[in-house]
Each structure stands twice: as structure tokens, then as C-alpha cells.
């Protein structure tokens, strides 16, 4: 990192006998007594270091036995136990939180969006059967406010603990002039491992399999540009508005910031317990756009909407925005965060197992002969 400094010369440049000196990074105009620092440009290295110190205890709670070293190195080190696998395959995933961050910034609540970040990454990893091992985060902000960065990082650490993966390292970058002082963006990359013979894929899905849905905690982290447009823009709603349908005097802002459900550990245990053919993490693209990704070309998945009722937030968004059903289903998860396709013989066992782990789950459909499509049938219960 280079600091450009300006210093006065000890010898005059215009007097008799003076010699003309070549320019260098240390040369300057006469009379300037103060050096220019990185802080003058809006970047505080000290604030970043302070934020890291505030986070250390949280990060240490995510460490796994395979983690080597401590925070502060140039790279995170993780000793992969290859003896556990015959043919270990590494899986990786990168994601962010999107414009849900705008809600967090408007409410000045920053300790939940880190959970969203982890969920978006680790639940993509587990969809192929991989155990999430570690995660690296990236926080870009207009100004590093140590307490705020620590709040964000605490949420990321909490998410890692829920997923059973280590927060191995990351980067906090200050971008003055690019982001406003109160703005920030998040991204993360996760790495997992799966035995090659146990990779979940569409090739495992067969006619007669059962489609099991796992309930979402709400909107999760997708569709927030549309949500903000119809509720806060055209709908003129306030984030502190108490919405009766949400219950418990819950405000719109509290509902929108509900953290994304993390399914990783539950899905890994389900794979151990039952004959799971494939998993589909429901994110952008909704149910049809994600479930189709795990279907071979010779089958269809039939999903019956009448088997569940989406949370009130979906009805509110649809009513305020006058959004048609197809647009809602292609944008939002509509109350389902993860699908598991299991053998028919193991369907009841899978449902009982998930219920025992506190996961709301139900049989939402079946796999039939087809052309690799998702058939949405029936209607959701309203009111």
C-alpha cells in the first residue's frame, strides 16, 4: 500500500547555485508541511483492524478441528481429512444478499443479513450433497464503522455455526466515493466436500419418487427489488408499520429482515437417514425455476399448491403490487425454501425425520413420466 507524500525541499530551486532535482514520490511543493494519508482519502486502516478485533470471539466459535492458524494471515488454511473419503470432490458456491441489504441499512439493523449470506451459499452446496467446510466473506462499505462491521460479521459467524462450517477468513474493504458512508454490500464463497459416489444429481431421480417441501422462513433473500418497489415505493408503506396479519405486533421491517432458513445440517442428516435422490434450493427463479434444475429429461415433477399456505407476506406483496400468480412464482419461494426428492419407500420416514428436527415439511407432489418440466397444479389456501 503506497502513501503519496508531499514534503518541502531543504534547498531552494530558484536561488543561485541550486540544482534541479528529478521528481520522486518524496518531492513536493515548498511550504507544504503535512503529508497526505490514506485517511484523508476516506480509508481508515485502524477502523478495519478494530472491526476485526471485535469479531474475533465470534469467528473462533465457528472453527472446526481442520482449521489451521488464526485470523490475520494472508490466507485461511484448512486441513482436509482425505482419509474420510475414497474419492473426495470439492464443491464451491458464491453468492450475496442482494437488495435486502437496503432494508437493513434503512432500519440500521445489521446482525441478521450475515445469516442470509451464509444461507445462500451453504444451501447451494448441500444441494449436491456436499458438507460445507468453510466460508470466506467480503464486506464492501463506504465507511468502516467498527461496531457496524462487527454486527454484520456476527451474523455471518452465527450463520456459519448453524451450518456447521468454519468462517475461515474474509475481507473488509472501504470504498469512499463509490458507496455512501452508510452503504455496504456483502458476498461470500463457500467450499464443501462430498464423496464422489454420493453426489446428488438429476440422474438419480426416478418416476414414482416423492417431492418433499421444506417450509421457508418467509421471503428469504430473493425478490427484494420487487418487494421494495411495490411496498415501499408504489405502496407507500413504512417499515415501522405494524401489519396485523404478521401477528405479535410485528412490523413490516421486522418481517422483511427475517433471516433466511439454513437447511444444510438438516439435509445432510436426511441424506444419512433416507434415500434422498436430489435436493433443490429455492432461490431466484422460484419453485419452477429451481426444481427443474434437478429433473432428468424423461420425468416431470408435479407440485400441488393446495398442500401448503404461503406466509402472509406473499399475499401482501401480491395484493399491493397487483402481481399475477406466474410472476409471483417465478420471483419468490412462496413458502418453500428447499425441496427433497426421495424414494417413495422412504417418504414417510423422511417426513418423520424432518419433523423430529423441527423442520416444517410435507409431501408436495410426485415425479411422473414427462419431459423435464415442473407442473404446478391446484391453488394455495387463502385467508
Coordinates of C-alpha atoms in Angstrom, one line a residue:
X1 CA 0.0 0.0 0.0
X2 CA 1.6 3.3 -1.1
X3 CA 1.1 6.7 0.5
X4 CA 1.8 9.7 -1.6
X5 CA 3.6 12.3 0.5
X6 CA 4.4 16.0 -0.2
X7 CA 7.5 17.4 1.6
X8 CA 9.3 20.8 1.3
X9 CA 12.8 20.8 -0.2
X10 CA 15.7 21.8 2.1
X11 CA 17.3 23.7 -0.8
X12 CA 15.7 26.3 -3.0
X13 CA 15.1 25.6 -6.6
X14 CA 15.4 29.2 -7.9
X15 CA 18.4 30.6 -6.0
X16 CA 22.0 30.8 -7.3
X17 CA 23.8 27.5 -7.1
X18 CA 20.7 25.4 -6.7
X19 CA 20.5 22.2 -8.7
X20 CA 17.4 20.9 -10.3
X21 CA 16.3 17.6 -8.8
X22 CA 14.4 14.9 -10.6
X23 CA 10.8 14.3 -9.3
X24 CA 10.2 11.5 -6.9
X25 CA 7.4 10.3 -4.7
X26 CA 9.0 12.2 -1.8
X27 CA 9.4 15.5 -3.6
X28 CA 6.8 18.3 -3.1
X29 CA 6.0 22.0 -3.3
X30 CA 7.8 24.2 -1.0
X31 CA 5.8 25.2 2.1
X32 CA 3.6 22.1 2.5
X33 CA 4.2 20.7 6.0
X34 CA 1.6 18.0 6.1
X35 CA 1.7 14.6 4.4
X36 CA -1.4 13.2 2.7
X37 CA -2.6 10.0 4.4
X38 CA -4.9 7.2 3.4
X39 CA -7.4 8.5 5.9
X40 CA -7.5 11.8 4.0
X41 CA -8.9 9.8 1.1
X42 CA -11.5 8.3 3.3
X43 CA -10.0 5.0 4.2
X44 CA -9.2 4.1 7.9
X45 CA -6.9 1.1 8.3
X46 CA -7.3 1.5 12.1
X47 CA -11.1 1.2 11.9
X48 CA -10.8 -2.0 9.8
X49 CA -8.4 -3.5 12.4
X50 CA -10.7 -2.6 15.2
X51 CA -13.6 -4.3 13.4
X52 CA -11.5 -7.5 13.1
X53 CA -10.7 -7.4 16.8
X54 CA -14.4 -7.0 17.7
X55 CA -15.2 -10.1 15.5
X56 CA -12.5 -12.5 16.8
X57 CA -14.5 -14.1 19.5
X58 CA -17.5 -14.8 17.2
X59 CA -15.3 -16.2 14.5
X60 CA -13.5 -18.5 16.9
X61 CA -16.9 -20.1 17.8
X62 CA -17.2 -21.3 14.1
X63 CA -13.8 -23.0 14.0
X64 CA -13.6 -26.7 13.1
X65 CA -10.7 -29.1 14.0
X66 CA -9.4 -28.9 10.5
X67 CA -8.8 -25.1 10.7
X68 CA -5.1 -24.2 10.9
X69 CA -3.7 -20.9 12.3
X70 CA -5.6 -17.9 13.4
X71 CA -7.1 -14.7 11.9
X72 CA -4.7 -12.3 10.3
X73 CA -2.8 -14.4 7.8
X74 CA -2.8 -13.8 4.1
X75 CA -4.8 -17.0 3.5
X76 CA -7.0 -19.3 5.5
X77 CA -5.7 -22.8 6.0
X78 CA -7.9 -25.9 6.2
X79 CA -6.5 -29.5 6.5
X80 CA -8.9 -31.7 4.6
X81 CA -9.2 -35.2 6.1
X82 CA -8.8 -37.2 3.0
X83 CA -8.9 -40.5 5.0
X84 CA -12.7 -40.0 5.4
X85 CA -13.2 -40.3 1.7
X86 CA -12.2 -42.7 -1.1
X87 CA -12.7 -40.0 -3.8
X88 CA -13.4 -36.6 -2.2
X89 CA -14.9 -34.0 -4.5
X90 CA -14.7 -30.3 -3.6
X91 CA -17.8 -28.2 -4.2
X92 CA -17.9 -24.4 -4.2
X93 CA -20.5 -21.7 -4.3
X94 CA -20.5 -17.9 -4.3
X95 CA -23.5 -15.6 -3.6
X96 CA -24.6 -12.4 -2.0
X97 CA -27.7 -11.0 -0.2
X98 CA -28.9 -8.5 -2.8
X99 CA -31.1 -5.5 -2.1
X100 CA -32.4 -6.9 1.1
X101 CA -29.4 -5.0 2.4
X102 CA -31.2 -1.8 1.7
X103 CA -33.8 -2.7 4.3
X104 CA -31.1 -3.4 6.8
X105 CA -29.4 -0.1 6.1
X106 CA -32.7 1.9 6.4
X107 CA -33.5 0.3 9.7
X108 CA -29.9 0.3 11.0
X109 CA -30.2 -3.3 11.9
X110 CA -27.2 -5.3 10.7
X111 CA -26.9 -8.5 12.7
X112 CA -29.2 -10.7 10.5
X113 CA -28.1 -10.2 6.9
X114 CA -25.0 -12.2 7.6
X115 CA -27.2 -15.2 8.2
X116 CA -28.9 -14.6 4.9
X117 CA -25.4 -14.5 3.2
X118 CA -24.4 -17.8 4.7
X119 CA -27.7 -19.5 3.9
X120 CA -27.5 -18.5 0.2
X121 CA -24.1 -20.2 -0.1
X122 CA -24.2 -23.3 2.1
X123 CA -27.7 -24.4 1.0
X124 CA -26.4 -24.3 -2.6
X125 CA -23.5 -26.5 -1.5
X126 CA -25.7 -29.1 0.3
X127 CA -27.9 -29.3 -2.8
X128 CA -25.3 -31.6 -4.4
X129 CA -24.8 -33.5 -1.1
X130 CA -21.7 -31.6 -0.1
X131 CA -20.9 -30.9 3.6
X132 CA -20.0 -27.1 3.9
X133 CA -16.5 -26.9 5.3
X134 CA -15.6 -23.2 5.3
X135 CA -16.7 -19.8 4.1
X136 CA -14.9 -16.6 3.2
X137 CA -16.8 -13.3 3.3
X138 CA -16.3 -10.0 1.6
X139 CA -17.8 -6.7 3.0
X140 CA -17.5 -3.6 0.9
X141 CA -18.6 -0.4 2.6
X142 CA -18.5 3.4 2.1
X143 CA -17.0 3.8 5.6
X144 CA -15.8 1.2 8.1
X145 CA -17.7 1.7 11.3
X146 CA -16.2 -1.0 13.5
X147 CA -19.4 -1.6 15.5
X148 CA -21.5 -1.9 12.4
X149 CA -19.0 -4.2 10.7
X150 CA -18.8 -6.3 13.8
X151 CA -22.6 -6.7 13.8
X152 CA -22.6 -7.8 10.1
X153 CA -19.7 -10.2 10.9
X154 CA -21.5 -11.6 13.9
X155 CA -24.4 -12.5 11.7
X156 CA -22.1 -14.3 9.3
X157 CA -20.5 -16.1 12.2
X158 CA -23.9 -17.2 13.5
X159 CA -24.8 -18.5 10.1
X160 CA -21.6 -20.5 9.9
X161 CA -22.3 -22.0 13.3
X162 CA -25.8 -23.0 12.2
X163 CA -24.4 -24.6 9.1
X164 CA -21.5 -26.3 10.9
X165 CA -18.9 -24.7 8.7
X166 CA -15.9 -22.5 9.7
X167 CA -15.6 -18.8 8.9
X168 CA -12.1 -19.1 7.6
X169 CA -11.4 -15.6 6.7
X170 CA -12.5 -12.6 4.6
X171 CA -12.0 -9.1 3.6
X172 CA -13.5 -5.7 4.7
X173 CA -13.0 -3.0 2.0
X174 CA -13.6 0.7 2.4
X175 CA -14.8 2.3 -0.8
X176 CA -15.3 6.1 -0.2
X177 CA -16.7 7.9 -3.2
X178 CA -18.2 4.7 -4.6
X179 CA -20.5 3.9 -1.7
X180 CA -22.1 6.3 0.7
X181 CA -20.8 6.1 4.3
X182 CA -23.9 4.2 5.4
X183 CA -23.9 1.8 2.4
X184 CA -22.4 -1.7 2.2
X185 CA -22.6 -4.8 0.1
X186 CA -21.9 -8.4 1.0
X187 CA -20.7 -11.6 -0.8
X188 CA -19.2 -14.9 0.3
X189 CA -17.7 -18.0 -1.2
X190 CA -18.1 -21.4 0.5
X191 CA -16.3 -24.7 -0.1
X192 CA -17.6 -28.1 0.7
X193 CA -16.8 -31.8 0.2
X194 CA -18.7 -34.8 -0.9
X195 CA -17.8 -38.4 -1.7
X196 CA -17.9 -38.8 -5.5
X197 CA -20.3 -41.8 -5.4
X198 CA -22.7 -39.8 -3.1
X199 CA -23.1 -36.7 -5.2
X200 CA -26.8 -35.9 -5.6
X201 CA -27.9 -35.2 -9.2
X202 CA -30.8 -35.4 -11.6
X203 CA -29.6 -38.8 -12.8
X204 CA -30.8 -40.3 -9.5
X205 CA -34.4 -39.1 -9.9
X206 CA -36.9 -41.7 -11.0
X207 CA -40.6 -42.0 -11.8
X208 CA -42.5 -42.6 -8.6
X209 CA -40.3 -40.6 -6.4
X210 CA -41.9 -38.2 -3.9
X211 CA -41.4 -34.5 -3.7
X212 CA -41.0 -33.2 -0.2
X213 CA -41.2 -29.5 0.6
X214 CA -39.4 -27.8 3.5
X215 CA -41.0 -24.6 4.7
X216 CA -39.2 -21.2 4.3
X217 CA -39.0 -18.6 7.0
X218 CA -40.5 -16.0 4.6
X219 CA -39.1 -14.2 1.6
X220 CA -35.5 -15.3 2.3
X221 CA -33.2 -13.2 0.2
X222 CA -34.8 -13.1 -3.3
X223 CA -37.1 -10.6 -5.0
X224 CA -36.4 -7.6 -2.8
X225 CA -36.2 -5.2 -5.6
X226 CA -39.8 -6.0 -6.5
X227 CA -40.8 -6.0 -2.8
X228 CA -39.3 -2.6 -2.2
X229 CA -41.0 -1.3 -5.4
X230 CA -44.5 -2.4 -4.6
X231 CA -44.5 -2.0 -0.8
X232 CA -42.2 1.0 -0.1
X233 CA -42.5 2.7 -3.4
X234 CA -45.9 2.5 -5.1
X235 CA -47.5 1.1 -1.9
X236 CA -46.1 3.9 0.3
X237 CA -45.8 1.6 3.3
X238 CA -43.4 2.4 6.1
X239 CA -41.0 -0.1 7.6
X240 CA -42.3 0.6 11.1
X241 CA -45.9 -0.2 10.1
X242 CA -47.4 -2.9 12.3
X243 CA -49.1 -5.4 10.0
X244 CA -51.9 -7.3 11.8
X245 CA -51.6 -10.4 9.6
X246 CA -48.0 -10.9 10.7
X247 CA -49.0 -11.4 14.3
X248 CA -47.3 -10.4 17.6
X249 CA -47.3 -6.7 16.8
X250 CA -44.8 -7.4 14.1
X251 CA -43.7 -4.6 11.8
X252 CA -43.1 -4.7 8.1
X253 CA -39.4 -4.1 8.6
X254 CA -39.1 -7.0 11.1
X255 CA -40.9 -9.3 8.6
X256 CA -38.7 -8.3 5.7
X257 CA -35.5 -8.8 7.7
X258 CA -36.5 -12.3 8.9
X259 CA -33.3 -14.3 8.3
X260 CA -33.1 -17.0 5.6
X261 CA -33.6 -20.5 6.9
X262 CA -30.4 -22.6 6.8
X263 CA -31.1 -26.2 5.9
X264 CA -27.6 -27.5 5.5
X265 CA -27.2 -29.6 8.6
X266 CA -30.8 -31.0 8.4
X267 CA -30.3 -32.0 4.8
X268 CA -27.0 -33.7 5.5
X269 CA -28.6 -35.7 8.3
X270 CA -31.6 -36.5 6.0
X271 CA -29.2 -37.9 3.4
X272 CA -27.7 -40.2 6.0
X273 CA -31.1 -41.4 7.2
X274 CA -33.1 -41.8 3.9
X275 CA -32.7 -42.5 0.2
X276 CA -32.5 -38.9 -1.0
X277 CA -32.3 -38.6 -4.8
X278 CA -31.8 -34.8 -5.2
X279 CA -32.2 -31.5 -3.4
X280 CA -33.3 -28.2 -4.8
X281 CA -32.6 -24.9 -3.0
X282 CA -35.4 -22.5 -3.9
X283 CA -33.9 -19.0 -4.6
X284 CA -34.2 -16.7 -7.5
X285 CA -36.5 -18.2 -10.1
X286 CA -38.9 -19.6 -7.5
X287 CA -40.2 -23.1 -7.3
X288 CA -40.4 -23.9 -11.0
X289 CA -37.1 -22.3 -11.9
X290 CA -35.1 -24.3 -9.3
X291 CA -36.9 -27.6 -9.1
X292 CA -36.5 -28.0 -12.8
X293 CA -32.7 -28.0 -12.3
X294 CA -32.8 -31.4 -10.7
X295 CA -35.1 -33.2 -13.2
X296 CA -33.8 -35.5 -15.9
X297 CA -35.4 -35.1 -19.4
X298 CA -37.7 -38.1 -19.1
X299 CA -39.7 -37.0 -16.0
X300 CA -41.8 -34.2 -14.7
X301 CA -42.3 -33.0 -11.1
X302 CA -45.9 -32.4 -10.1
X303 CA -46.2 -29.9 -7.3
X304 CA -49.6 -29.4 -5.7
X305 CA -50.1 -25.9 -4.3
X306 CA -53.0 -27.0 -2.2
X307 CA -50.6 -28.8 0.2
X308 CA -49.5 -25.6 1.8
X309 CA -50.4 -22.0 2.5
X310 CA -47.7 -19.3 1.9
X311 CA -47.0 -16.8 4.7
X312 CA -49.0 -13.5 4.8
X313 CA -46.0 -11.5 3.4
X314 CA -46.5 -13.1 0.0
X315 CA -50.2 -12.2 -0.1
X316 CA -49.4 -8.6 0.9
X317 CA -46.8 -8.2 -1.8
X318 CA -49.1 -9.7 -4.5
X319 CA -52.1 -7.6 -3.4
X320 CA -50.1 -4.3 -3.2
X321 CA -48.4 -4.9 -6.5
X322 CA -51.3 -6.5 -8.3
X323 CA -48.8 -9.2 -9.4
X324 CA -50.1 -12.2 -11.2
X325 CA -49.6 -15.7 -10.0
X326 CA -47.0 -16.7 -12.6
X327 CA -44.8 -13.6 -11.7
X328 CA -45.0 -14.4 -8.0
X329 CA -44.0 -18.0 -8.6
X330 CA -41.0 -17.1 -10.8
X331 CA -39.7 -14.5 -8.3
X332 CA -40.4 -15.7 -4.8
X333 CA -40.1 -19.0 -2.9
X334 CA -43.8 -18.9 -2.0
X335 CA -43.2 -20.5 1.4
X336 CA -40.8 -23.3 0.3
X337 CA -37.1 -23.0 0.8
X338 CA -35.8 -26.4 -0.1
X339 CA -37.2 -29.5 -1.9
X340 CA -36.0 -33.1 -1.4
X341 CA -36.9 -35.8 -3.9
X342 CA -36.8 -39.1 -2.1
X343 CA -37.8 -42.6 -3.0
X344 CA -41.5 -43.4 -2.4
X345 CA -40.4 -46.1 0.1
X346 CA -38.6 -43.6 2.3
X347 CA -41.1 -40.7 2.1
X348 CA -42.9 -41.2 5.4
X349 CA -39.6 -41.8 7.1
X350 CA -38.1 -38.6 5.7
X351 CA -41.1 -36.6 6.8
X352 CA -41.0 -38.0 10.4
X353 CA -37.2 -37.4 10.5
X354 CA -37.6 -33.7 9.5
X355 CA -40.4 -33.2 11.9
X356 CA -38.2 -34.6 14.7
X357 CA -35.6 -31.9 13.8
X358 CA -38.2 -29.2 14.0
X359 CA -38.4 -28.7 10.2
X360 CA -41.9 -27.9 8.7
X361 CA -42.1 -30.4 5.9
X362 CA -44.8 -32.0 3.8
X363 CA -45.4 -34.2 0.7
X364 CA -45.9 -31.6 -2.0
X365 CA -46.0 -33.8 -5.1
X366 CA -44.5 -36.6 -7.1
X367 CA -42.3 -37.5 -10.0
X368 CA -44.1 -38.8 -13.2
X369 CA -43.1 -39.5 -16.7
X370 CA -42.6 -36.3 -18.7
X371 CA -40.1 -34.1 -20.4
X372 CA -38.1 -32.5 -17.6
X373 CA -40.8 -29.9 -16.6
X374 CA -42.3 -28.7 -13.4
X375 CA -46.1 -28.9 -13.3
X376 CA -47.7 -26.6 -10.7
X377 CA -51.3 -27.7 -10.0
X378 CA -54.1 -26.7 -7.5
X379 CA -54.4 -23.5 -5.6
X380 CA -53.0 -22.3 -2.4
X381 CA -55.3 -21.9 0.5
X382 CA -56.2 -18.2 1.0
X383 CA -57.2 -16.2 4.0

